[in-house]
Short mmCIF file of C-alpha atoms in Angstrom, two decimals:
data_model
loop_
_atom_site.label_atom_id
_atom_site.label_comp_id
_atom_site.label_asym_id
_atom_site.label_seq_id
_atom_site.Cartn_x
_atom_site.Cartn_y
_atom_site.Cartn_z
CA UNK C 1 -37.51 -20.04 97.48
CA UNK C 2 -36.38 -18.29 94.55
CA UNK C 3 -38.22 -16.38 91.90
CA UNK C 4 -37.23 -18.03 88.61
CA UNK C 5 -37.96 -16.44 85.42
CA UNK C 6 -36.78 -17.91 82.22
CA UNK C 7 -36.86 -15.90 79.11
CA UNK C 8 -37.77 -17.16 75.24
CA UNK C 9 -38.72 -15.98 71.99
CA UNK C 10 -37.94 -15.13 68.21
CA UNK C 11 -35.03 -14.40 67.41
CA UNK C 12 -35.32 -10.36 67.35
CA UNK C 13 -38.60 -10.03 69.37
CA UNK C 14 -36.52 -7.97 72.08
CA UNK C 15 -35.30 -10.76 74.70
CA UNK C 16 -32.44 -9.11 74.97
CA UNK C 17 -33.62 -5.59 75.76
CA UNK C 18 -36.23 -7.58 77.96
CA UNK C 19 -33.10 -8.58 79.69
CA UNK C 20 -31.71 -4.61 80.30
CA UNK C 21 -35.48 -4.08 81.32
CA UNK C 22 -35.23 -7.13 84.01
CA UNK C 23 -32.06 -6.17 85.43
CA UNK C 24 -32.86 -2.22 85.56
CA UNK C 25 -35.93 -3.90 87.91
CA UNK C 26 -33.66 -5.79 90.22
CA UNK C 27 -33.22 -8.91 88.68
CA UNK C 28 -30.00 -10.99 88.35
CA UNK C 29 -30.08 -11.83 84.62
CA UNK C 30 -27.85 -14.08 82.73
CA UNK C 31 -28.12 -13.44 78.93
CA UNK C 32 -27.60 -16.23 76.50
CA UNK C 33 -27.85 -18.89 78.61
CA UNK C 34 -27.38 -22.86 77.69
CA UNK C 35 -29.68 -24.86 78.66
CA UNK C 36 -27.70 -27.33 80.13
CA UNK C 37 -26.37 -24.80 82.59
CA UNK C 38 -29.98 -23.92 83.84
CA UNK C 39 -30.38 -26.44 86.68
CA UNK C 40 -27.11 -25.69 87.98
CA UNK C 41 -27.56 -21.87 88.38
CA UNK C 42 -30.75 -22.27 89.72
CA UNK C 43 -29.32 -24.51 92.43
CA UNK C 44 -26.81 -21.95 93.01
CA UNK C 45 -29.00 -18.83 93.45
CA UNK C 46 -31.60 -20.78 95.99
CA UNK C 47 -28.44 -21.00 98.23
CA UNK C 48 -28.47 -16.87 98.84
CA UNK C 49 -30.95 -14.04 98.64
CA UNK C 50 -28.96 -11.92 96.38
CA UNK C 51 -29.94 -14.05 93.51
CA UNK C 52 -33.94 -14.74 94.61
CA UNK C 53 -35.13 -13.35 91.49
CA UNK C 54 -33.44 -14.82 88.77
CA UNK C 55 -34.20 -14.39 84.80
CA UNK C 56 -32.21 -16.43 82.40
CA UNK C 57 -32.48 -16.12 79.07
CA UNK C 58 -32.51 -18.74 76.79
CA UNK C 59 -30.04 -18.72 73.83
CA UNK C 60 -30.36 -19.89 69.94
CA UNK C 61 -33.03 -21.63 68.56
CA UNK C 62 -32.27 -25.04 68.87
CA UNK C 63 -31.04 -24.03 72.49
CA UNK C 64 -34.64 -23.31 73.19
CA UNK C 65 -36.22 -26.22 72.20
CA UNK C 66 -34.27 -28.02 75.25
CA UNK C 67 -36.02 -25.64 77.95
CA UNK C 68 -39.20 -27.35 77.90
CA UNK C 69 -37.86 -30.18 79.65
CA UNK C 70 -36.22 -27.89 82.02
CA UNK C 71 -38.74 -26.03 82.64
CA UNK C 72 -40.66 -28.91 83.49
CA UNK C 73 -38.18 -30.21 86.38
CA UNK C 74 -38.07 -26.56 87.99
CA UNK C 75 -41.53 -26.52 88.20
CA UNK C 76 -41.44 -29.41 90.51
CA UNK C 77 -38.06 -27.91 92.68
CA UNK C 78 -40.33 -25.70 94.73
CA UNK C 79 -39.32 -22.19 93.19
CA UNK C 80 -41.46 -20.23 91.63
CA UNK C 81 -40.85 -21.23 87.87
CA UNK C 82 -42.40 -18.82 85.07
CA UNK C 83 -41.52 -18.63 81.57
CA UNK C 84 -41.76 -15.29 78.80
CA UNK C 85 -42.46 -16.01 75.36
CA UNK C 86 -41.58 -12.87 73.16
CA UNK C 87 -43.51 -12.82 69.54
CA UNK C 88 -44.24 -10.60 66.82
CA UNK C 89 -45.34 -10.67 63.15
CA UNK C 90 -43.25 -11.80 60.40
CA UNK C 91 -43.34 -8.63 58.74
CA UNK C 92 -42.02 -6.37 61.72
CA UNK C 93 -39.30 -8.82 62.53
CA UNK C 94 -38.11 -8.94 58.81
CA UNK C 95 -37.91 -5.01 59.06
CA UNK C 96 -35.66 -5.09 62.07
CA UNK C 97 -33.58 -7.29 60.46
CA UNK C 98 -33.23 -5.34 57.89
CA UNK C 99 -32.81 -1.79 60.22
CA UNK C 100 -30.20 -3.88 61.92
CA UNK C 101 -28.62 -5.90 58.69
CA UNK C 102 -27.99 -9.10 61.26
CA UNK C 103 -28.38 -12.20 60.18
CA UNK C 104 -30.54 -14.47 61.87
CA UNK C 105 -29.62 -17.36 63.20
CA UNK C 106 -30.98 -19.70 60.86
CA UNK C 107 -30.57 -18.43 57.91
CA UNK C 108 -28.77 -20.46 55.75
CA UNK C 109 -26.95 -20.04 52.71
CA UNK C 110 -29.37 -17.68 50.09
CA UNK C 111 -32.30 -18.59 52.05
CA UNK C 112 -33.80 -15.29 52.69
CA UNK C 113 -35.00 -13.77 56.58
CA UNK C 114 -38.53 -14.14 55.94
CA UNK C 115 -38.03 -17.95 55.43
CA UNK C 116 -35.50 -18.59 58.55
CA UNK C 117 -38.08 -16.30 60.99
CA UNK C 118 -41.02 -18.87 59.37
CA UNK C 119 -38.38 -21.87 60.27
CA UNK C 120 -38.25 -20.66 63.71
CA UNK C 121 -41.33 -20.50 64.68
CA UNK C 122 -42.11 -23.36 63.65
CA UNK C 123 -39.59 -24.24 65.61
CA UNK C 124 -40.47 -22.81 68.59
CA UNK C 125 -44.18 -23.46 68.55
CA UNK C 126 -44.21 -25.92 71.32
CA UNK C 127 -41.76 -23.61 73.40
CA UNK C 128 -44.75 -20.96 73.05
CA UNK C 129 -46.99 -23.56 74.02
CA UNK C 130 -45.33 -24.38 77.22
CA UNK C 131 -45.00 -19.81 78.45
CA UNK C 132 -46.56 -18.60 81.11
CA UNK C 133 -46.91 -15.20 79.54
CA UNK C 134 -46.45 -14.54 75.77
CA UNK C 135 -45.73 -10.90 75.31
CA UNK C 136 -46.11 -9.28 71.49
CA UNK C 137 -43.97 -6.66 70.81
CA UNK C 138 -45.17 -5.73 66.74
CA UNK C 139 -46.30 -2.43 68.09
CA UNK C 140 -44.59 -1.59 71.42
CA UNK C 141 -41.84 0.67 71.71
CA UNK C 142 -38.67 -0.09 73.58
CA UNK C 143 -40.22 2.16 76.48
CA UNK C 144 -43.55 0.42 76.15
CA UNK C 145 -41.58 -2.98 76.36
CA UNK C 146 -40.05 -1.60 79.81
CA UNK C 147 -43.33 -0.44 80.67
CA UNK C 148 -45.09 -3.02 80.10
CA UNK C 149 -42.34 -5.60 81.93
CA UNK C 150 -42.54 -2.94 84.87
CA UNK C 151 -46.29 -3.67 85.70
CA UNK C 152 -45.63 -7.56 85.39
CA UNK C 153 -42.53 -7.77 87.38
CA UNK C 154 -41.95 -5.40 89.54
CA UNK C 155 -44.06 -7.28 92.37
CA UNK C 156 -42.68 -6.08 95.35
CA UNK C 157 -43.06 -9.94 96.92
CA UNK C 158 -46.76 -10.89 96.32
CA UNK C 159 -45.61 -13.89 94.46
CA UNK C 160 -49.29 -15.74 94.47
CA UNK C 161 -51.51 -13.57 92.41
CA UNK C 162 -52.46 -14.08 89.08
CA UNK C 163 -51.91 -10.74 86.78
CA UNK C 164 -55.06 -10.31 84.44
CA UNK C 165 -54.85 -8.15 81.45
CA UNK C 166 -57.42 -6.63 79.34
CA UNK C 167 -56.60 -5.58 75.72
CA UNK C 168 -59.13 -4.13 73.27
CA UNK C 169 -58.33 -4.22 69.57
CA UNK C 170 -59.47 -3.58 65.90
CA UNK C 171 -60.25 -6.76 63.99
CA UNK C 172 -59.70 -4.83 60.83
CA UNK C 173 -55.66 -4.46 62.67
CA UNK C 174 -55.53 -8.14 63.32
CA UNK C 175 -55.69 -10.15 66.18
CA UNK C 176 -53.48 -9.95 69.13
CA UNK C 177 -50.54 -12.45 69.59
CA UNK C 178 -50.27 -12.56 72.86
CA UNK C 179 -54.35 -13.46 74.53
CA UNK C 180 -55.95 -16.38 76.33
CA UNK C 181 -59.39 -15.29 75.56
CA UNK C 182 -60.81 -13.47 73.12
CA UNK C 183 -64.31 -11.82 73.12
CA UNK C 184 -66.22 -10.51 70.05
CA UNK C 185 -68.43 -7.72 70.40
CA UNK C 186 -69.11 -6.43 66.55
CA UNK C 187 -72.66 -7.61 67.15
CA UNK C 188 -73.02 -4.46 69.61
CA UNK C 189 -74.67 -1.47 67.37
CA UNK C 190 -71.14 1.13 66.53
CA UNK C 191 -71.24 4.58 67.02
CA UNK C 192 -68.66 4.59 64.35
CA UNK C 193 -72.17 5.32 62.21
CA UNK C 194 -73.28 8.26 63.98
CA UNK C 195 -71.38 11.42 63.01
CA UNK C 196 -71.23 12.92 66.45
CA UNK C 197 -69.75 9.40 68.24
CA UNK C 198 -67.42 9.00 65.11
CA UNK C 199 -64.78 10.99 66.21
CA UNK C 200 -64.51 10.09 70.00
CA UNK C 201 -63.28 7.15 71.67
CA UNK C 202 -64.26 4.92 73.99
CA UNK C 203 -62.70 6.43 76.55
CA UNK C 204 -65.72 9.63 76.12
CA UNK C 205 -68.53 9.69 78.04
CA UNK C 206 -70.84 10.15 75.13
CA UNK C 207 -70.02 7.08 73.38
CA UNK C 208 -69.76 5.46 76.82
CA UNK C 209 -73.32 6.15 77.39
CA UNK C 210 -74.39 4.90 73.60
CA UNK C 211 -72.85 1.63 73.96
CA UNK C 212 -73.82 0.83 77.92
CA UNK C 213 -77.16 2.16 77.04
CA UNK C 214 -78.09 -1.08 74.92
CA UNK C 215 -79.55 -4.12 76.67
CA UNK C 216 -77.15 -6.55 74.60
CA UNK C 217 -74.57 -4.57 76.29
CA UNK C 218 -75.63 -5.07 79.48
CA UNK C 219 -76.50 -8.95 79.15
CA UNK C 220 -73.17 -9.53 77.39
CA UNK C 221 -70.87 -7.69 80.33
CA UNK C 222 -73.32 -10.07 82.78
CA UNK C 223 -72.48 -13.33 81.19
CA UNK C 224 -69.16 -12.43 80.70
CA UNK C 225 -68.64 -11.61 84.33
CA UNK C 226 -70.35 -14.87 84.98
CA UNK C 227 -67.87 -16.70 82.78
CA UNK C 228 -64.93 -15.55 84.31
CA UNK C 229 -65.99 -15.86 88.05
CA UNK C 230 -66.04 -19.53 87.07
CA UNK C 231 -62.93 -19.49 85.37
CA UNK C 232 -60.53 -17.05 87.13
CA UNK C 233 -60.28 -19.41 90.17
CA UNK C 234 -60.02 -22.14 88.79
CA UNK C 235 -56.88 -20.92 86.21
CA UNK C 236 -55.43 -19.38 89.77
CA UNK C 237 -55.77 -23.43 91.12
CA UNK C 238 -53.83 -24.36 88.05
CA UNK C 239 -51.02 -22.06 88.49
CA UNK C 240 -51.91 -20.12 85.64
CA UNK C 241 -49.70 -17.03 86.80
CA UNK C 242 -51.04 -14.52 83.96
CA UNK C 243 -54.66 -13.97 81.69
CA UNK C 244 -54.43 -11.68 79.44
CA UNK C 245 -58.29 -11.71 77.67
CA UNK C 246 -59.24 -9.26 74.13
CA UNK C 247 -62.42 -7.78 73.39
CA UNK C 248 -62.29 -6.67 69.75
CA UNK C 249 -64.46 -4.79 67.67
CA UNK C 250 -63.88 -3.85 64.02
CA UNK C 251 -61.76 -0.71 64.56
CA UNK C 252 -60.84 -1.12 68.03
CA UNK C 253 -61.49 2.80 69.00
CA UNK C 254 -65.25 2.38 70.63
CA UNK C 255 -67.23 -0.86 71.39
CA UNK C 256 -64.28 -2.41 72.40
CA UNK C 257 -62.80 0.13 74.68
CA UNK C 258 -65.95 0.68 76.49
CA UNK C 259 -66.41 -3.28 77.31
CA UNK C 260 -62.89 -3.71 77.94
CA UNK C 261 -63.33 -0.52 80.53
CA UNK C 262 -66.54 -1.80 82.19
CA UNK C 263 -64.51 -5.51 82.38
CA UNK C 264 -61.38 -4.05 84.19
CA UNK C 265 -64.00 -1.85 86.42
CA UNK C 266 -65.71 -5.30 87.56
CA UNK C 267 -62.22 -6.82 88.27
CA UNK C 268 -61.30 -4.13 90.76
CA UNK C 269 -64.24 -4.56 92.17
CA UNK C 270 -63.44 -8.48 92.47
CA UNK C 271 -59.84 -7.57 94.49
CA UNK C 272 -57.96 -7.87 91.20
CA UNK C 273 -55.68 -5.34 89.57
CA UNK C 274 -55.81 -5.39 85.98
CA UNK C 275 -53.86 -3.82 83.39
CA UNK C 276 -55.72 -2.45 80.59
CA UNK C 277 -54.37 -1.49 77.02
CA UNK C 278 -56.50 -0.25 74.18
CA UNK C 279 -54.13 -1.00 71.43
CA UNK C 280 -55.44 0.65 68.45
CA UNK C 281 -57.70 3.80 70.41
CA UNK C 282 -55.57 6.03 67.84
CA UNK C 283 -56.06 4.23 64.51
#
């Protein structure tokens, strides 16, 4: 059985330096690769082990749009079949595009970048749909992006577990791109507002204590970890290969980080290992 992943995105999101990343983590990767061609080379690398883990990824656009159906007969071939969206913001994509002075592939005639990146996602909405990860990469550096690729696929053979991530955020910074489930806690009281707290995180003790010492904190962590030993299983039974659930607050530097820590402290205990990142601790 081979380990198929394919590989899909905006146009300047990083697929191809998720591609270096893949390869520097033992993957045979094939870069730019037509759709029609999929099936084949996936019938060629089940023949040998030297191509088990196989990332292909997807080229133009248009291209793109033709994986879904491919996707969909792997997943009944008996490989393991996954597929990585990579997103980010309008805004950052238009400024590497501008860093890099490419042009993107759908740009047309005076049309400008900003309209060809909203054409193609458009575009590519349903291909987003159909990922089994979607990873944003507004913020993350090229390391990060490595990183980050690292934890998810570097598995070292344990091909049935499902990866849960945690991510706590800022509301005032947006929402993240790239969640399944996202979980509210603003109505917690925020040590923002005491002058002490202010400057700490949620990674200090101090504010750990303020937050966990609040009842609402402690019935929201117990219906939450109620909610998810329902659902957790049952997304496993699915084939649901990755979770990735936010817990935002309005800054994203205390309420959120403490919840998000006592979450991913409950999931070890539940024999899963989760990876955590507070994305905007430093704002």
């Amino acid at each position: 059985m081979a380990d198929i992943l394919l590989i899909a995105g905006l146009s300047g999101a990083g697929r191809s330096q998720a591609a270096d990343d893949l390869e520097d983590l033992g993957w045979f990767v094939v870069d730019n690769m037509p759709t029609e061609l999929i099936d084949k080379v996936v019938e060629i690398a089940a023949v040998g082990e030297s191509l088990a883990k196989l990332a292909l990824v997807v080229g133009t656009p248009t291209a793109q749009i033709g994986v879904i159906e491919v996707l969909k007969r792997l997943r009944t071939s008996g490989h393991r079949v996954r597929m990585l969206f990579l997103d980010a913001t309008n805004s950052e994509l238009v400024k590497r595009y501008g860093a890099t002075r490419r042009k993107h592939p759908l740009a047309e005639g005076k049309s400008g970048v900003e309209e060809a990146i909203t054409k193609e996602r458009s575009l590519l909405e349903p291909v987003k749909a159909e990922a089994d990860l979607v990873i944003d990469t507004t913020i993350l550096t090229i390391h990060q992006l490595k990183s980050q690729l690292g934890e998810l696929f570097n598995e070292d053979g344990v091909l049935d577990a499902m990866q849960v991530s945690v991510v706590s955020f800022g509301y005032k910074h947006g929402l993240p791109l790239d969640v399944d489930l996202v979980f509210d806690v603003r109505f917690l009281p925020n040590p923002h507002w005491d002058e002490n707290l202010r400057p700490l995180s949620g990674l200090d003790e101090p504010v750990h204590e303020f937050v966990m010492s609040q009842d609402l904190s402690q019935k929201f962590l117990e219906q939450l970890t109620q909610m998810l030993t329902l659902l957790l299983p049952a997304y496993k039974a699915e084939g649901k290969s990755y979770l990735t659930v936010a817990i935002g607050c309005t800054g994203g530097r205390h309420r959120s980080v403490v919840i998000a820590e006592q979450f991913k402290r409950w999931l070890i205990e539940n024999a899963h290992n989760p990876r955590v990142t507070h994305r905007d601790i430093s704002r």
